[in-house]
GROMACS .gro file of C-alpha atoms in nm:
model
   45
    1MET     CA    1  -3.163  -0.664  -0.759
    2SER     CA    2  -2.978  -0.333  -0.764
    3ASP     CA    3  -2.776  -0.437  -0.457
    4GLU     CA    4  -2.662  -0.753  -0.636
    5ILE     CA    5  -2.555  -0.555  -0.942
    6PHE     CA    6  -2.377  -0.305  -0.716
    7GLN     CA    7  -2.189  -0.581  -0.535
    8LYS     CA    8  -2.086  -0.744  -0.864
    9THR     CA    9  -1.968  -0.408  -0.996
   10ILE     CA   10  -1.760  -0.351  -0.681
   11ALA     CA   11  -1.614  -0.701  -0.714
   12VAL     CA   12  -1.519  -0.643  -1.079
   13ILE     CA   13  -1.364  -0.303  -1.000
   14PHE     CA   14  -1.172  -0.446  -0.703
   15THR     CA   15  -1.046  -0.740  -0.910
   16ALA     CA   16  -0.934  -0.513  -1.193
   17TRP     CA   17  -0.764  -0.282  -0.941
   18ALA     CA   18  -0.583  -0.573  -0.775
   19ILE     CA   19  -0.465  -0.708  -1.111
   20SER     CA   20  -0.339  -0.365  -1.218
   21VAL     CA   21  -0.153  -0.318  -0.888
   22CYS     CA   22   0.008  -0.661  -0.924
   23ALA     CA   23   0.103  -0.580  -1.283
   24LEU     CA   24   0.260  -0.249  -1.178
   25VAL     CA   25   0.458  -0.414  -0.900
   26ALA     CA   26   0.575  -0.692  -1.133
   27ALA     CA   27   0.677  -0.437  -1.398
   28ALA     CA   28   0.864  -0.228  -1.141
   29LEU     CA   29   1.052  -0.530  -1.007
   30TYR     CA   30   1.130  -0.647  -1.362
   31LEU     CA   31   1.263  -0.306  -1.464
   32GLN     CA   32   1.462  -0.275  -1.142
   33SER     CA   33   1.630  -0.612  -1.193
   34LYS     CA   34   1.690  -0.536  -1.561
   35CYS     CA   35   1.851  -0.201  -1.475
   36SER     CA   36   2.071  -0.359  -1.209
   37ILE     CA   37   2.185  -0.624  -1.459
   38ILE     CA   38   2.263  -0.352  -1.715
   39SER     CA   39   2.463  -0.150  -1.461
   40TYR     CA   40   2.639  -0.469  -1.349
   41ILE     CA   41   2.748  -0.538  -1.708
   42ALA     CA   42   2.837  -0.170  -1.765
   43ASN     CA   43   3.064  -0.175  -1.458
   44GLY     CA   44   3.267  -0.454  -1.616
   45ASN     CA   45   3.138  -0.740  -1.398
   0.00000   0.00000   0.00000
């Protein structure tokens, strides 16, 4: 029983970690593209 709970806990932690990593990568890419667009506009196209 404890092994099953342990495995479920690991699965939940891993899933949450994977989601947070994906969110961080998505946010970084979004900010990078947003900054490049801003600098593109600032440079006068």
